PDB file of C-alpha atoms in Angstrom:
ATOM      1  CA  MET A  18     111.030  77.010  82.131  1.00 40.00           C
ATOM      2  CA  GLU A  19     109.701  80.196  80.587  1.00 47.00           C
ATOM      3  CA  THR A  20     111.541  81.637  77.616  1.00 45.00           C
ATOM      4  CA  GLY A  21     111.561  85.134  76.183  1.00 54.00           C
ATOM      5  CA  ASP A  22     111.485  88.561  77.731  1.00 70.00           C
ATOM      6  CA  LYS A  23     109.079  89.397  80.507  1.00 85.00           C
ATOM      7  CA  VAL A  24     106.539  92.067  79.674  1.00 93.00           C
ATOM      8  CA  THR A  25     106.305  94.867  82.226  1.00 96.00           C
ATOM      9  CA  ILE A  26     103.305  97.124  82.648  1.00 97.00           C
ATOM     10  CA  THR A  27     103.327 100.558  84.281  1.00 98.00           C
ATOM     11  CA  VAL A  28     100.389 102.445  85.763  1.00 98.00           C
ATOM     12  CA  GLU A  29     100.543 105.762  87.580  1.00 98.00           C
ATOM     13  CA  THR A  30      98.543 108.518  89.189  1.00 98.00           C
ATOM     14  CA  ILE A  31      99.014 111.752  91.086  1.00 98.00           C
ATOM     15  CA  VAL A  32      97.396 111.803  94.518  1.00 98.00           C
ATOM     16  CA  HIS A  33      96.587 115.229  95.915  1.00 97.00           C
ATOM     17  CA  ALA A  34      98.008 114.458  99.375  1.00 96.00           C
ATOM     18  CA  PRO A  35     101.477 114.587 100.976  1.00 96.00           C
ATOM     19  CA  VAL A  36     103.723 111.545 100.549  1.00 97.00           C
ATOM     20  CA  GLU A  37     103.621 110.601 104.259  1.00 97.00           C
ATOM     21  CA  LYS A  38      99.813 110.319 104.149  1.00 97.00           C
ATOM     22  CA  VAL A  39      99.864 108.464 100.817  1.00 97.00           C
ATOM     23  CA  TRP A  40     102.462 106.003 102.159  1.00 98.00           C
ATOM     24  CA  GLY A  41     100.313 105.263 105.202  1.00 97.00           C
ATOM     25  CA  TYR A  42      97.207 104.689 103.110  1.00 97.00           C
ATOM     26  CA  TRP A  43      99.152 102.329 100.823  1.00 98.00           C
ATOM     27  CA  THR A  44     100.784 100.290 103.598  1.00 98.00           C
ATOM     28  CA  GLU A  45      98.471 100.179 106.652  1.00 97.00           C
ATOM     29  CA  PRO A  46      95.950  97.284 106.686  1.00 97.00           C
ATOM     30  CA  GLN A  47      93.063  99.415 108.022  1.00 97.00           C
ATOM     31  CA  HIS A  48      93.419 101.560 104.875  1.00 97.00           C
ATOM     32  CA  ILE A  49      94.266  98.767 102.395  1.00 97.00           C
ATOM     33  CA  THR A  50      90.854  97.167 103.010  1.00 97.00           C
ATOM     34  CA  LYS A  51      89.180 100.435 101.949  1.00 96.00           C
ATOM     35  CA  TRP A  52      90.735 100.704  98.464  1.00 97.00           C
ATOM     36  CA  SER A  53      92.402  97.466  97.280  1.00 96.00           C
ATOM     37  CA  PHE A  54      89.861  96.351  94.674  1.00 94.00           C
ATOM     38  CA  ALA A  55      89.097  97.320  91.093  1.00 91.00           C
ATOM     39  CA  SER A  56      85.347  98.024  91.170  1.00 92.00           C
ATOM     40  CA  ASP A  57      82.382  98.662  93.462  1.00 93.00           C
ATOM     41  CA  GLU A  58      81.282  95.033  93.008  1.00 96.00           C
ATOM     42  CA  TRP A  59      84.417  93.923  94.905  1.00 95.00           C
ATOM     43  CA  HIS A  60      85.851  94.502  98.352  1.00 96.00           C
ATOM     44  CA  ALA A  61      88.905  93.603 100.426  1.00 96.00           C
ATOM     45  CA  PRO A  62      87.588  92.133 103.695  1.00 97.00           C
ATOM     46  CA  ASN A  63      91.036  91.457 105.161  1.00 97.00           C
ATOM     47  CA  ALA A  64      94.605  92.726 104.820  1.00 98.00           C
ATOM     48  CA  GLU A  65      97.833  91.859 106.638  1.00 98.00           C
ATOM     49  CA  ASN A  66     101.122  93.661 106.120  1.00 98.00           C
ATOM     50  CA  ASP A  67     104.596  93.105 107.596  1.00 98.00           C
ATOM     51  CA  LEU A  68     106.340  96.010 105.843  1.00 98.00           C
ATOM     52  CA  ARG A  69     110.040  95.099 105.970  1.00 98.00           C
ATOM     53  CA  ILE A  70     112.537  93.308 103.749  1.00 98.00           C
ATOM     54  CA  GLY A  71     111.583  89.637 103.932  1.00 98.00           C
ATOM     55  CA  GLY A  72     108.199  90.506 105.457  1.00 98.00           C
ATOM     56  CA  SER A  73     105.030  89.336 103.788  1.00 98.00           C
ATOM     57  CA  PHE A  74     101.659  90.824 102.941  1.00 98.00           C
ATOM     58  CA  LEU A  75      98.288  89.344 102.105  1.00 97.00           C
ATOM     59  CA  THR A  76      95.111  91.028 100.927  1.00 97.00           C
ATOM     60  CA  ARG A  77      91.885  89.076 100.455  1.00 97.00           C
ATOM     61  CA  MET A  78      89.866  90.319  97.475  1.00 95.00           C
ATOM     62  CA  GLU A  79      86.300  89.091  96.982  1.00 96.00           C
ATOM     63  CA  ALA A  80      83.265  89.781  94.865  1.00 96.00           C
ATOM     64  CA  LYS A  81      80.625  91.257  97.175  1.00 96.00           C
ATOM     65  CA  ASP A  82      78.094  88.670  95.951  1.00 96.00           C
ATOM     66  CA  GLY A  83      80.414  85.873  97.136  1.00 93.00           C
ATOM     67  CA  SER A  84      80.827  84.397  93.640  1.00 96.00           C
ATOM     68  CA  PHE A  85      84.624  84.643  93.525  1.00 95.00           C
ATOM     69  CA  GLY A  86      87.614  85.636  95.643  1.00 95.00           C
ATOM     70  CA  PHE A  87      91.359  85.294  95.852  1.00 94.00           C
ATOM     71  CA  ASP A  88      94.334  86.135  98.038  1.00 95.00           C
ATOM     72  CA  PHE A  89      96.883  88.617  96.705  1.00 94.00           C
ATOM     73  CA  GLY A  90     100.154  88.310  98.558  1.00 96.00           C
ATOM     74  CA  GLY A  91     103.904  88.292  98.405  1.00 97.00           C
ATOM     75  CA  VAL A  92     107.212  89.016 100.100  1.00 98.00           C
ATOM     76  CA  TYR A  93     108.996  92.371 100.269  1.00 98.00           C
ATOM     77  CA  ASP A  94     112.376  92.650  98.512  1.00 98.00           C
ATOM     78  CA  GLU A  95     113.052  96.326  99.261  1.00 98.00           C
ATOM     79  CA  VAL A  96     111.374  99.004 101.379  1.00 98.00           C
ATOM     80  CA  ARG A  97     112.407 102.673 101.521  1.00 98.00           C
ATOM     81  CA  ILE A  98     109.891 104.571 103.648  1.00 98.00           C
ATOM     82  CA  ASN A  99     107.918 107.226 101.730  1.00 98.00           C
ATOM     83  CA  GLU A 100     109.896 106.400  98.560  1.00 98.00           C
ATOM     84  CA  PHE A 101     109.890 102.857  97.202  1.00 98.00           C
ATOM     85  CA  ILE A 102     108.560  99.327  97.671  1.00 98.00           C
ATOM     86  CA  SER A 103     109.429  96.225  95.690  1.00 98.00           C
ATOM     87  CA  TYR A 104     108.051  92.754  96.238  1.00 98.00           C
ATOM     88  CA  THR A 105     107.667  89.344  94.667  1.00 98.00           C
ATOM     89  CA  ILE A 106     104.125  87.997  94.463  1.00 96.00           C
ATOM     90  CA  GLY A 107     103.235  84.354  94.990  1.00 91.00           C
ATOM     91  CA  ASP A 108     103.702  83.325  91.349  1.00 92.00           C
ATOM     92  CA  GLY A 109     107.226  84.815  91.222  1.00 95.00           C
ATOM     93  CA  ARG A 110     106.428  88.038  89.379  1.00 96.00           C
ATOM     94  CA  LYS A 111     108.046  91.295  90.530  1.00 97.00           C
ATOM     95  CA  VAL A 112     106.230  94.530  91.409  1.00 97.00           C
ATOM     96  CA  GLU A 113     107.738  97.963  92.138  1.00 98.00           C
ATOM     97  CA  ILE A 114     105.957 101.022  93.511  1.00 98.00           C
ATOM     98  CA  THR A 115     107.644 104.426  93.551  1.00 98.00           C
ATOM     99  CA  PHE A 116     106.306 107.367  95.574  1.00 98.00           C
ATOM    100  CA  ILE A 117     107.519 110.785  94.395  1.00 98.00           C
ATOM    101  CA  SER A 118     106.782 113.800  96.579  1.00 97.00           C
ATOM    102  CA  GLN A 119     105.717 116.840  94.530  1.00 96.00           C
ATOM    103  CA  GLU A 120     105.041 119.574  97.093  1.00 92.00           C
ATOM    104  CA  ASN A 121     101.588 118.624  98.504  1.00 94.00           C
ATOM    105  CA  ASP A 122     100.995 115.923  95.878  1.00 97.00           C
ATOM    106  CA  THR A 123     102.451 112.448  95.470  1.00 98.00           C
ATOM    107  CA  LYS A 124     103.087 110.702  92.170  1.00 98.00           C
ATOM    108  CA  VAL A 125     102.622 106.940  92.511  1.00 98.00           C
ATOM    109  CA  ILE A 126     104.170 104.760  89.788  1.00 98.00           C
ATOM    110  CA  GLU A 127     103.529 101.011  89.860  1.00 98.00           C
ATOM    111  CA  THR A 128     105.401  98.649  87.536  1.00 98.00           C
ATOM    112  CA  PHE A 129     104.652  94.944  87.423  1.00 97.00           C
ATOM    113  CA  GLU A 130     105.569  91.911  85.371  1.00 97.00           C
ATOM    114  CA  ALA A 131     102.613  90.725  83.315  1.00 95.00           C
ATOM    115  CA  GLU A 132     101.260  87.224  83.666  1.00 93.00           C
ATOM    116  CA  SER A 133     100.614  85.089  80.588  1.00 90.00           C
ATOM    117  CA  THR A 134      96.939  84.146  81.127  1.00 91.00           C
ATOM    118  CA  ASN A 135      95.103  87.441  80.584  1.00 92.00           C
ATOM    119  CA  PRO A 136      95.594  90.067  77.838  1.00 94.00           C
ATOM    120  CA  ILE A 137      98.076  92.865  78.659  1.00 95.00           C
ATOM    121  CA  ASP A 138      95.381  95.555  78.213  1.00 96.00           C
ATOM    122  CA  MET A 139      93.130  93.779  80.715  1.00 95.00           C
ATOM    123  CA  GLN A 140      95.935  93.487  83.277  1.00 94.00           C
ATOM    124  CA  LYS A 141      96.857  97.148  82.870  1.00 96.00           C
ATOM    125  CA  ALA A 142      93.207  98.214  83.189  1.00 96.00           C
ATOM    126  CA  GLY A 143      92.808  96.158  86.381  1.00 94.00           C
ATOM    127  CA  PHE A 144      95.900  97.573  88.072  1.00 95.00           C
ATOM    128  CA  GLN A 145      94.971 101.107  86.945  1.00 97.00           C
ATOM    129  CA  ALA A 146      91.446 100.682  88.351  1.00 96.00           C
ATOM    130  CA  ILE A 147      92.871  99.681  91.744  1.00 96.00           C
ATOM    131  CA  LEU A 148      95.306 102.614  91.632  1.00 97.00           C
ATOM    132  CA  ASP A 149      92.452 104.977  90.717  1.00 97.00           C
ATOM    133  CA  ASN A 150      90.458 103.608  93.664  1.00 96.00           C
ATOM    134  CA  PHE A 151      93.495 104.245  95.889  1.00 97.00           C
ATOM    135  CA  LYS A 152      93.724 107.858  94.640  1.00 97.00           C
ATOM    136  CA  LYS A 153      90.013 108.437  95.305  1.00 96.00           C
ATOM    137  CA  TYR A 154      90.219 106.959  98.816  1.00 96.00           C
ATOM    138  CA  SER A 155      93.410 108.888  99.684  1.00 96.00           C
ATOM    139  CA  GLU A 156      92.005 112.227  98.561  1.00 96.00           C
ATOM    140  CA  LEU A 157      88.610 111.814 100.262  1.00 91.00           C
ATOM    141  CA  SER A 158      89.669 110.122 103.494  1.00 80.00           C
ATOM    142  CA  LYS A 159      89.950 112.167 106.670  1.00 72.00           C
ATOM    143  CA  GLU A 160      91.499 109.258 108.591  1.00 66.00           C
ATOM    144  CA  ASP A 161      95.160 109.066 109.575  1.00 59.00           C
TER     145      ASP A 161
END
């Protein structure tokens, strides 16, 4: 049994797009595969998403050279359309994402419980890189 307080990490960005569009890009598998990775050396070849309380999601993340890959998945605890998502990932850690509409922009705030294997700074940088990739995709994409 783990002892001590859990460390939480927060990353955020402002996406220059309306909240309805941002929500769709965050939650629809055809969009998730276009942004859910931290660098150009990686990709997300597959994503599944059952966006409801008790529903599950799974995104496959792989190095493009085939050297490494993993599944990122979990179960939704709370879903408020265009506002808030919380879920528990496979190892039991909690993640919360808040979407705040600011006229034609959307502030996205993601808070997650840190794991104990990698340094906190590395975890924060990884989640921020994925969020930055999401922002770039959302602002450049013409898809709906």
